[in-house]
Short mmCIF file of N, CA and C in Angstrom, two decimals:
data_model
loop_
_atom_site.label_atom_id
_atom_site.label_comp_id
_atom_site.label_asym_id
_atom_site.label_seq_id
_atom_site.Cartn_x
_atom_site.Cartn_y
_atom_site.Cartn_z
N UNK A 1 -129.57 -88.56 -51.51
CA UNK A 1 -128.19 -88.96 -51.31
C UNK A 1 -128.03 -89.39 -49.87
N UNK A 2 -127.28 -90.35 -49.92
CA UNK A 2 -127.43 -90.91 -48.58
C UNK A 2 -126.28 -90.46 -48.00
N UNK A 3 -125.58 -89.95 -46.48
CA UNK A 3 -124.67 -88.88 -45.64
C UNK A 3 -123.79 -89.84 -46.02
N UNK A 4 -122.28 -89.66 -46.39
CA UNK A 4 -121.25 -90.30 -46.59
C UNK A 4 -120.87 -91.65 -47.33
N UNK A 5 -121.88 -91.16 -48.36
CA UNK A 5 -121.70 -91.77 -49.53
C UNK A 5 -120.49 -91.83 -50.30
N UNK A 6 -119.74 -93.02 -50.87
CA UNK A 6 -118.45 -93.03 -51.66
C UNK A 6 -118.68 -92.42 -52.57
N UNK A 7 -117.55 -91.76 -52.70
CA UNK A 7 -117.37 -91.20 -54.13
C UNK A 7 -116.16 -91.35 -55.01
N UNK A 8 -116.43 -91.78 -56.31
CA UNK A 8 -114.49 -92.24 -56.28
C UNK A 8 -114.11 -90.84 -57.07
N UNK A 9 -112.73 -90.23 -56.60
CA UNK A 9 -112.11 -89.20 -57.26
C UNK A 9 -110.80 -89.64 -57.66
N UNK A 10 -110.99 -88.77 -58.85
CA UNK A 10 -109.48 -88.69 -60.05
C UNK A 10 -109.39 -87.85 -60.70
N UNK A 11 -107.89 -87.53 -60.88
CA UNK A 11 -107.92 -86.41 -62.03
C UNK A 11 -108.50 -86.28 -62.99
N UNK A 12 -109.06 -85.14 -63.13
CA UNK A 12 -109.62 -85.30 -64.75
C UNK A 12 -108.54 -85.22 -65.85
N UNK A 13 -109.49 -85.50 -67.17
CA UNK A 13 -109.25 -85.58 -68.16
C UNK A 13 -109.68 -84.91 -68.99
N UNK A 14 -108.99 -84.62 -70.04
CA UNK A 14 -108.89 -83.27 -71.20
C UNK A 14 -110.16 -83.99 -71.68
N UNK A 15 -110.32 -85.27 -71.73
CA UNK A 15 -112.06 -85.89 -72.02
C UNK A 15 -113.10 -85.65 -71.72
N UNK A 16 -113.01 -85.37 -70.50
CA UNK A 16 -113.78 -85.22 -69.32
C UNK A 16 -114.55 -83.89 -69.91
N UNK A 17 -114.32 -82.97 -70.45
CA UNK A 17 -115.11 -81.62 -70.62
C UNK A 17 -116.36 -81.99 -71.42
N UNK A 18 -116.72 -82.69 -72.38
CA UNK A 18 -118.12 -82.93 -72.90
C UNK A 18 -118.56 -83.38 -72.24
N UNK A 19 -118.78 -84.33 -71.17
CA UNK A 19 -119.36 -84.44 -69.94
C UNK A 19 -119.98 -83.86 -68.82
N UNK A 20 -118.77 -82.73 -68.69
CA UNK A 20 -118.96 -81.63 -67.73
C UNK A 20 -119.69 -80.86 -67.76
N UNK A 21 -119.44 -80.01 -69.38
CA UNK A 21 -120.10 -79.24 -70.33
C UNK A 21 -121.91 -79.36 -70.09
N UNK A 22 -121.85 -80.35 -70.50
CA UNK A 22 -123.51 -81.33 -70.48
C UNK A 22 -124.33 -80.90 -69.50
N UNK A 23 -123.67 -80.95 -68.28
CA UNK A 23 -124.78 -81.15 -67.10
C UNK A 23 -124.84 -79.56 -66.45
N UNK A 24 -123.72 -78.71 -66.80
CA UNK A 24 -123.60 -77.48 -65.66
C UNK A 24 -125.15 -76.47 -65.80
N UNK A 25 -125.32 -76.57 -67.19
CA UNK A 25 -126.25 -75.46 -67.22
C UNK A 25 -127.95 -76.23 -66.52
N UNK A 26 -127.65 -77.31 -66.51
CA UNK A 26 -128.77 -77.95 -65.50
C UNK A 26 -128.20 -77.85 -64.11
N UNK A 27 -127.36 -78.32 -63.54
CA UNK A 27 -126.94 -78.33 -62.29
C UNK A 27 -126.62 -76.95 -61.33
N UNK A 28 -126.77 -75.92 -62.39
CA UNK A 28 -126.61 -74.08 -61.89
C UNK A 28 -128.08 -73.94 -62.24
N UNK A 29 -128.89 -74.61 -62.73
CA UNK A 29 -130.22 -74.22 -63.08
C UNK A 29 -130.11 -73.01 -63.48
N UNK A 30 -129.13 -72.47 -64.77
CA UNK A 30 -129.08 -71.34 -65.97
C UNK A 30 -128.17 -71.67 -66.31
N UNK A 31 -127.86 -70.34 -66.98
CA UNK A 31 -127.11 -70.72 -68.59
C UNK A 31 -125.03 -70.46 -67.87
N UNK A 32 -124.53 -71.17 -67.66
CA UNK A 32 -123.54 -70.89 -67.01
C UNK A 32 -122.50 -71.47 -67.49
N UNK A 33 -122.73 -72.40 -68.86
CA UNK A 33 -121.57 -73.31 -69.57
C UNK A 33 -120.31 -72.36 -70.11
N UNK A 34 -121.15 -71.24 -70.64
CA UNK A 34 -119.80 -70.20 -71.28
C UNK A 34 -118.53 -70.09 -70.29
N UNK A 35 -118.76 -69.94 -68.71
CA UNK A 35 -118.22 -69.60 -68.19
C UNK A 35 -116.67 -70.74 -67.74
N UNK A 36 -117.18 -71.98 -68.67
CA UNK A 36 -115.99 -72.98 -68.67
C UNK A 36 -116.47 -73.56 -69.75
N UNK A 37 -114.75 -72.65 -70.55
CA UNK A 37 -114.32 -73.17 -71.98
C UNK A 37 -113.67 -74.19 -71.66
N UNK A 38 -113.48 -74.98 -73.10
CA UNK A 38 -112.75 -76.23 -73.07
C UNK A 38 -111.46 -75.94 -72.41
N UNK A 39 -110.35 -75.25 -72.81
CA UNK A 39 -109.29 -74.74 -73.02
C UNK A 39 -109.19 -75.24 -71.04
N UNK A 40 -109.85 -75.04 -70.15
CA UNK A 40 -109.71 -75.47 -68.68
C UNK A 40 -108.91 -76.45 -68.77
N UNK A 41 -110.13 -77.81 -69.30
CA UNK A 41 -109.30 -79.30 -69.49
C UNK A 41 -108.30 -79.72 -69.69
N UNK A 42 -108.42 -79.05 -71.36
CA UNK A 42 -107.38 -79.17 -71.91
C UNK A 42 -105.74 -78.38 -71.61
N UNK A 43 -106.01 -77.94 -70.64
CA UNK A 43 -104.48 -77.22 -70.35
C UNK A 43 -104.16 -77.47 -68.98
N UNK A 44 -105.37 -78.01 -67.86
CA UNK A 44 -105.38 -77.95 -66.15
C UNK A 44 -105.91 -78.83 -66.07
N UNK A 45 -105.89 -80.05 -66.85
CA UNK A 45 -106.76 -81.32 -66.57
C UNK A 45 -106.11 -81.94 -65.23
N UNK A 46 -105.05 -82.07 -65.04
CA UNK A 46 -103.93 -82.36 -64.16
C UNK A 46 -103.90 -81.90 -62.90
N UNK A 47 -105.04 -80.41 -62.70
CA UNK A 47 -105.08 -80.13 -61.58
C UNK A 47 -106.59 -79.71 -60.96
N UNK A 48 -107.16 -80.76 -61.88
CA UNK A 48 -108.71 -81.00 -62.03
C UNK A 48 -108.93 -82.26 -61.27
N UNK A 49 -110.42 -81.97 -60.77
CA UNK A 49 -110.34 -82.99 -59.72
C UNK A 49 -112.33 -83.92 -60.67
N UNK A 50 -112.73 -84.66 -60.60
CA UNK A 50 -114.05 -85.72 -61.12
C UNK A 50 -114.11 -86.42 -59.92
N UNK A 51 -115.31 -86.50 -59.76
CA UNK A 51 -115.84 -87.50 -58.62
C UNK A 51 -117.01 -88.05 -59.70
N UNK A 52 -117.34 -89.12 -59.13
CA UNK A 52 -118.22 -90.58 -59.79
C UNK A 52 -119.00 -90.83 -58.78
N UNK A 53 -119.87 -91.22 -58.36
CA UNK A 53 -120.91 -92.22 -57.71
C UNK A 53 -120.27 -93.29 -57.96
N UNK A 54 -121.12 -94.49 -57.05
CA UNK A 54 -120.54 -96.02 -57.13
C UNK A 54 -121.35 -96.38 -58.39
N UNK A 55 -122.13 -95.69 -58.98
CA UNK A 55 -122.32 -96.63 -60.60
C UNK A 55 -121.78 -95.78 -61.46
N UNK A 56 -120.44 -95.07 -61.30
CA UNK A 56 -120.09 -94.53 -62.54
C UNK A 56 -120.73 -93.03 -62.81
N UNK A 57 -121.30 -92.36 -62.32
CA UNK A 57 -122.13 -91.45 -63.05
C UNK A 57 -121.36 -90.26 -62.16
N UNK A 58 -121.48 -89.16 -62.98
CA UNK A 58 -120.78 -88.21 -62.79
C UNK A 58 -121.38 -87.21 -61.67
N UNK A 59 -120.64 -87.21 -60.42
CA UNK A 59 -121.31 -86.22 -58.82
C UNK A 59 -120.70 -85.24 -58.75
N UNK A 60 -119.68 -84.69 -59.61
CA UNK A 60 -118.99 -83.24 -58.74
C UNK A 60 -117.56 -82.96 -60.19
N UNK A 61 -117.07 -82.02 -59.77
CA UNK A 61 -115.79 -81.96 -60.48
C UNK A 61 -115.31 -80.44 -59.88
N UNK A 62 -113.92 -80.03 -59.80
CA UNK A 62 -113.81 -79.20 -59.71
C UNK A 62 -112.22 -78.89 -60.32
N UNK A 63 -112.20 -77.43 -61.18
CA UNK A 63 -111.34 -77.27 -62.21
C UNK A 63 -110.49 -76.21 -61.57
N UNK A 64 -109.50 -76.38 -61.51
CA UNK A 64 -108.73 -76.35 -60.66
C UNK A 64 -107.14 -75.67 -61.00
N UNK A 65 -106.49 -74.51 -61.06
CA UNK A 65 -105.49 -74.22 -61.77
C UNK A 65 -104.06 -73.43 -60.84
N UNK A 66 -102.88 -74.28 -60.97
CA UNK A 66 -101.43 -73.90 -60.33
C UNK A 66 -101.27 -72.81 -61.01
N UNK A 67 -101.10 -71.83 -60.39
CA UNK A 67 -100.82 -70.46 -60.93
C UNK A 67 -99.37 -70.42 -61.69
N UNK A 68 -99.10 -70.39 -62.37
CA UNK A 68 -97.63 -70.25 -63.54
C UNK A 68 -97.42 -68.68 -62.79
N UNK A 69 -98.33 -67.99 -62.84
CA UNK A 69 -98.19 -66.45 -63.19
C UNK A 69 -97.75 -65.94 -61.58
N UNK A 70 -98.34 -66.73 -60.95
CA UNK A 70 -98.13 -66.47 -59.50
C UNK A 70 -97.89 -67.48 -58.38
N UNK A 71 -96.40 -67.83 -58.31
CA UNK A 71 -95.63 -68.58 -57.82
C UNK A 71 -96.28 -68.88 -56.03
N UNK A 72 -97.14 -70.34 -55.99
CA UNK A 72 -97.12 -70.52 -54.73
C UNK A 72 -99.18 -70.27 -54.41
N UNK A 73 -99.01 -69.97 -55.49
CA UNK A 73 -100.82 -69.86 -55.46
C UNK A 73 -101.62 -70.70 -56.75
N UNK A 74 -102.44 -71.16 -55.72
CA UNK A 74 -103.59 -71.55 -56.83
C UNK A 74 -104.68 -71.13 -57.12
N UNK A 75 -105.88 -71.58 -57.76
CA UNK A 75 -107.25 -70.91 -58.23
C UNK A 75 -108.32 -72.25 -58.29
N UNK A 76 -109.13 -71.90 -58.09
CA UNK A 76 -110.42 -72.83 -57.64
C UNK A 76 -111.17 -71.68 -58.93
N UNK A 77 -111.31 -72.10 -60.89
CA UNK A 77 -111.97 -71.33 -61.47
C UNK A 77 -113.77 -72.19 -60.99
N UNK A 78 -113.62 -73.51 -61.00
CA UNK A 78 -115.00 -73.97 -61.35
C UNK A 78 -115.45 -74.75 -60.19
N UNK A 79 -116.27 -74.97 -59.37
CA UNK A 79 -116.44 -76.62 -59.07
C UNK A 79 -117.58 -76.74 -58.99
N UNK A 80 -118.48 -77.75 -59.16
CA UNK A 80 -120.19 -78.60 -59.32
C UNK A 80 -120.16 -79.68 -58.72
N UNK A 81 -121.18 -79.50 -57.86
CA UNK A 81 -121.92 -80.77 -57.75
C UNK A 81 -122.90 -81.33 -57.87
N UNK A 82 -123.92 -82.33 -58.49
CA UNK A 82 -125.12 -82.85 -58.71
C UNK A 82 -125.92 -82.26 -57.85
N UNK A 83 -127.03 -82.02 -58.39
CA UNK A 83 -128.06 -81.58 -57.31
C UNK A 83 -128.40 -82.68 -56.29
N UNK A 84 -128.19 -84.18 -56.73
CA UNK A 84 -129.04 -85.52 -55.98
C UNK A 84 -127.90 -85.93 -54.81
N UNK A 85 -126.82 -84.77 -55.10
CA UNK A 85 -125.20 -85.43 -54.72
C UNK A 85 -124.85 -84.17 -53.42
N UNK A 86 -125.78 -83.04 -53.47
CA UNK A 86 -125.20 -82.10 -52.62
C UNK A 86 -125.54 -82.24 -51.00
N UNK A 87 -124.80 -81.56 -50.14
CA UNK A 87 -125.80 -81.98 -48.37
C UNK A 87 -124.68 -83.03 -47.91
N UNK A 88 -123.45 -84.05 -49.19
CA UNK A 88 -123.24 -85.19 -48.63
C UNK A 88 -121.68 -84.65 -48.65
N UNK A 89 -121.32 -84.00 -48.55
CA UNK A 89 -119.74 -83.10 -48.10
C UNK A 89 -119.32 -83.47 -49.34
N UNK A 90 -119.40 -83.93 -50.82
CA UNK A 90 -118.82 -83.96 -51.54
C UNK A 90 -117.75 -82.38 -51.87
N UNK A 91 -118.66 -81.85 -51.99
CA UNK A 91 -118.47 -80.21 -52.40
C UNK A 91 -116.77 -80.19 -51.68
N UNK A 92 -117.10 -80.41 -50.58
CA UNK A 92 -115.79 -80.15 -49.14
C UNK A 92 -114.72 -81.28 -49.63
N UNK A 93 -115.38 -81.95 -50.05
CA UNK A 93 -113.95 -83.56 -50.24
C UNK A 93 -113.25 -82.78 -51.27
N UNK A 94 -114.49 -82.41 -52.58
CA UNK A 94 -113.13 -81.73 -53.70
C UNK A 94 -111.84 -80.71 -53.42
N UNK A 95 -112.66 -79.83 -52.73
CA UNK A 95 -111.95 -79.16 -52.31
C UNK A 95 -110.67 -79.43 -51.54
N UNK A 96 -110.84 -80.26 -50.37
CA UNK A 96 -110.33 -80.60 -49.71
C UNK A 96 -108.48 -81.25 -50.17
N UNK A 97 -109.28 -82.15 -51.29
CA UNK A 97 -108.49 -82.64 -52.06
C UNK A 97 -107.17 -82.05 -53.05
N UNK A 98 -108.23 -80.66 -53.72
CA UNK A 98 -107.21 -79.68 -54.26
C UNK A 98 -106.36 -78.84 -53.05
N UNK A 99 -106.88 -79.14 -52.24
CA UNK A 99 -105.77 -78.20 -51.11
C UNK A 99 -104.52 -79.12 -51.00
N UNK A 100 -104.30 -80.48 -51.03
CA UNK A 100 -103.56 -81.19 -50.82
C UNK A 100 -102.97 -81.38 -52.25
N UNK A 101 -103.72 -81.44 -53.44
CA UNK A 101 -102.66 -81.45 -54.40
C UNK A 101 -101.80 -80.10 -54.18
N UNK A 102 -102.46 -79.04 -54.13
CA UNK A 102 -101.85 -77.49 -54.73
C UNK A 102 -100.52 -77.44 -53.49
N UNK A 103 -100.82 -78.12 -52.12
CA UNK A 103 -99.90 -77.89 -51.11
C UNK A 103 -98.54 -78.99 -51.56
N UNK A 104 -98.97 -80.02 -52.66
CA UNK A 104 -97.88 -80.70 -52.66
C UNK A 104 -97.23 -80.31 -53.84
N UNK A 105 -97.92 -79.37 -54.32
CA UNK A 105 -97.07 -78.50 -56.03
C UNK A 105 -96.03 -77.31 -55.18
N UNK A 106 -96.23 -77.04 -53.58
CA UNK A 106 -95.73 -75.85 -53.36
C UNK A 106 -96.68 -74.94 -53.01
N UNK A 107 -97.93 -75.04 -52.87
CA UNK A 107 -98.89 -73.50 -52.90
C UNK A 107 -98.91 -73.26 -51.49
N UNK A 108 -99.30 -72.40 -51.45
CA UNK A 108 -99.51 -71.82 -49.72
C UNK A 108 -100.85 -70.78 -49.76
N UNK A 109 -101.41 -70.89 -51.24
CA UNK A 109 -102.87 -69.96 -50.20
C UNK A 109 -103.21 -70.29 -52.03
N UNK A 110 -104.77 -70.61 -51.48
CA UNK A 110 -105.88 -70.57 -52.61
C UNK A 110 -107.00 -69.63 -53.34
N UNK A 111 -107.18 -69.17 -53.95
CA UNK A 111 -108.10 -67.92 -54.58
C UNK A 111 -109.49 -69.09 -55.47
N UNK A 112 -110.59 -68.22 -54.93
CA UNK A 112 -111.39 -68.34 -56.27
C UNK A 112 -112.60 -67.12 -56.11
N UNK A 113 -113.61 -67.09 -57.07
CA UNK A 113 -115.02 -65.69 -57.00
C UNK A 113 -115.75 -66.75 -57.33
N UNK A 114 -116.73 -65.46 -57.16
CA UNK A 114 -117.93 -65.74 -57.30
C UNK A 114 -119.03 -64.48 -57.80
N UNK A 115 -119.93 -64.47 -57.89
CA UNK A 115 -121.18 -63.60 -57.95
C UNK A 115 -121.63 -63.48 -56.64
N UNK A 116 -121.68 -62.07 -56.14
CA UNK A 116 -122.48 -61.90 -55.20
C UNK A 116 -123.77 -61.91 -54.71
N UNK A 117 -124.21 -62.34 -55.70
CA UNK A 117 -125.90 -62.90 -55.70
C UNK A 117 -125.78 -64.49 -55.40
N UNK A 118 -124.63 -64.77 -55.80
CA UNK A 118 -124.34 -66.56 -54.96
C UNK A 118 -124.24 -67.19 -53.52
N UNK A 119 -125.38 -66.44 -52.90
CA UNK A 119 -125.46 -66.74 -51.31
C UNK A 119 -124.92 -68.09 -51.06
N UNK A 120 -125.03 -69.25 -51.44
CA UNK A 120 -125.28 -70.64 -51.10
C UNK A 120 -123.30 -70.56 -51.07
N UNK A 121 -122.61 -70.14 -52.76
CA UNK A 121 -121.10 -70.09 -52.68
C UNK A 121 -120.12 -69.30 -51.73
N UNK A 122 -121.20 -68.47 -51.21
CA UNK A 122 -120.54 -67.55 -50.37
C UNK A 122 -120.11 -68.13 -49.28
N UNK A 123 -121.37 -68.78 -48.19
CA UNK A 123 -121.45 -69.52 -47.58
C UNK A 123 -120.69 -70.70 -46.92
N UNK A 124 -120.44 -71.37 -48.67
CA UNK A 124 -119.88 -72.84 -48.48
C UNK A 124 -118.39 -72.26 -48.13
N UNK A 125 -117.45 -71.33 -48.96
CA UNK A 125 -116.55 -71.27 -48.93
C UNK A 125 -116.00 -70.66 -47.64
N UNK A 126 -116.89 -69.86 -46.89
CA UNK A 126 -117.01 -69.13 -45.71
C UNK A 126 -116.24 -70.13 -44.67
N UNK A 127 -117.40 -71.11 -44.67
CA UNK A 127 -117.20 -72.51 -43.95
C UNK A 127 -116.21 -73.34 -44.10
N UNK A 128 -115.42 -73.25 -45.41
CA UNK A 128 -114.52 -73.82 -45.69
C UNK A 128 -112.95 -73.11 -44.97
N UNK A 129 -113.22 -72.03 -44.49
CA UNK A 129 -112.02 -71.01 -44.00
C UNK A 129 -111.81 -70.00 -45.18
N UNK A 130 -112.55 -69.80 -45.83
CA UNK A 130 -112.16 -68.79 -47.07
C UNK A 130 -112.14 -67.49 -46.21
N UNK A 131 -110.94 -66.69 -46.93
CA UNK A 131 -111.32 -64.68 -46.16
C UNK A 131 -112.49 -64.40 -47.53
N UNK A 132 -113.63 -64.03 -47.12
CA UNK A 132 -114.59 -63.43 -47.97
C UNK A 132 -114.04 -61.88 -48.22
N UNK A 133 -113.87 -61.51 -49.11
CA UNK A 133 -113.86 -59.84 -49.71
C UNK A 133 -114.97 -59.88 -50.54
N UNK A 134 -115.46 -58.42 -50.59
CA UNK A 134 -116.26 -58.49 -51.46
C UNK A 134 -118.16 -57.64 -51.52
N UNK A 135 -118.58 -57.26 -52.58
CA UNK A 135 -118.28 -57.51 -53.80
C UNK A 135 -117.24 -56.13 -54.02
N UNK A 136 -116.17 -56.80 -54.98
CA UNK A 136 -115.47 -56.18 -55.54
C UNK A 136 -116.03 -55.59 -56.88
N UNK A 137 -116.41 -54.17 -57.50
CA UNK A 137 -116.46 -53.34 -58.37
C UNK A 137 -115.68 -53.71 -59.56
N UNK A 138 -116.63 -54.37 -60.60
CA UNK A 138 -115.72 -54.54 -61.81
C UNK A 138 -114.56 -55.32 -61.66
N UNK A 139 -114.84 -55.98 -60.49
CA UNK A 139 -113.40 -57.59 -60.83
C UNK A 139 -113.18 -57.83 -62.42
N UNK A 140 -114.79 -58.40 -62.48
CA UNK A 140 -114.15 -59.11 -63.77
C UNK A 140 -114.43 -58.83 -65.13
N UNK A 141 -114.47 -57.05 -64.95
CA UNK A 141 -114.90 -56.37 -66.11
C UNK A 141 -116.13 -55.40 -65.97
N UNK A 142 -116.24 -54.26 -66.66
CA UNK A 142 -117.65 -53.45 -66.42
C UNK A 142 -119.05 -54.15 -66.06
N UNK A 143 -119.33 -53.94 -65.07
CA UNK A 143 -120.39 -54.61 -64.67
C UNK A 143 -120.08 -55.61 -64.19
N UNK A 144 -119.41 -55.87 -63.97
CA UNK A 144 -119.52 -57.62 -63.50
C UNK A 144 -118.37 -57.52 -62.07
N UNK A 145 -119.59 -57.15 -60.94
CA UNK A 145 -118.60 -57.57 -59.68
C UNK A 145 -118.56 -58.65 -59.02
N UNK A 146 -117.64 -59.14 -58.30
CA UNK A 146 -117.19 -60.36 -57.75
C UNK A 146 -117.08 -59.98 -56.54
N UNK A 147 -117.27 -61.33 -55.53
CA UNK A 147 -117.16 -61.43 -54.34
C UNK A 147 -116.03 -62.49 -54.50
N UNK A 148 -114.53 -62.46 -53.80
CA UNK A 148 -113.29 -62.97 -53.76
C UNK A 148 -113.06 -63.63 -52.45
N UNK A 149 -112.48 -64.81 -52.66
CA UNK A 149 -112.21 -66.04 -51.38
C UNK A 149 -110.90 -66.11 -51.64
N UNK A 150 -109.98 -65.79 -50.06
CA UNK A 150 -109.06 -66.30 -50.36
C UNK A 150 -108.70 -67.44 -49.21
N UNK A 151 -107.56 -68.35 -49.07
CA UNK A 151 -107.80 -68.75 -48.31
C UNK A 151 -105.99 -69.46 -48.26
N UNK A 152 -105.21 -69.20 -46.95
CA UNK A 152 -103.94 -70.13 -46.68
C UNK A 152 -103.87 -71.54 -46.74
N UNK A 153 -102.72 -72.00 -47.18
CA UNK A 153 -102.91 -73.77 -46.98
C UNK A 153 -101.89 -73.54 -46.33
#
């Protein structure tokens, strides 16, 4: 990937998930599709972000959700990027991007986890200004602790 490479971004589309679907469990190199049901798309497509390469082909996405439940916050559940696509700040543009939608819905601070065995996510989000907590004990159910990012817009 060449450093500051275009990328074109747009909202996704409730379409967009067989696509997505396709590539994650290659692009996490394991089995990680369960962890984004359709039901994302189809209900937060709107606050979903797709990036493209200049021939069309799919570099990043990140799924993205306005909290109903909690007025003024958002959630970062998913985001990917190509393995051939990473190193080139894409990762940072998505993001970047959902900070500016979620700030123009009203939000003022962003949440998302991770696995604490996810050095590389820890990292990125670190860099991004995230407050790292973590790992949190059974976040997201017996056995399953999370390391939590939060972060002000």
């Amino acid at each position: 990937m060449i450093e500051g490479m275009a990328w074109e971004l747009r909202p996704a589309r409730a379409a967009d998930y067989d696509e997505i679907v396709a590539v994650v469990d290659d692009w996490w190199a394991r089995a990680i599709a369960g962890s984004l049901p359709r039901l994302f798309l189809d209900h937060f497509h709107r606050s979903s972000l797709v990036a493209r390469d200049r021939t069309g082909v799919l570099a990043g996405f990140l799924i993205g959700v306005l909290s109903p439940s909690q007025p003024g916050r958002a959630y970062v559940h998913f985001a990917g990027v190509a393995p051939a696509a990473r190193g080139a700040g894409l990762g940072r543009r998505l993001y970047e991007e959902f900070f500016a939608l979620a700030r123009a819905a009203g939000c003022n601070g962003v949440k998302a986890i991770t696995s604490p065995m996810n050095a590389g996510s820890i990292a990125f989000h670190d860099r991004l200004g995230f407050t790292v907590t973590g790992p949190i004990v059974g976040y997201d159910g017996p056995g399953r602790d999370m390391m939590v990012f939060d972060r002000a817009l």
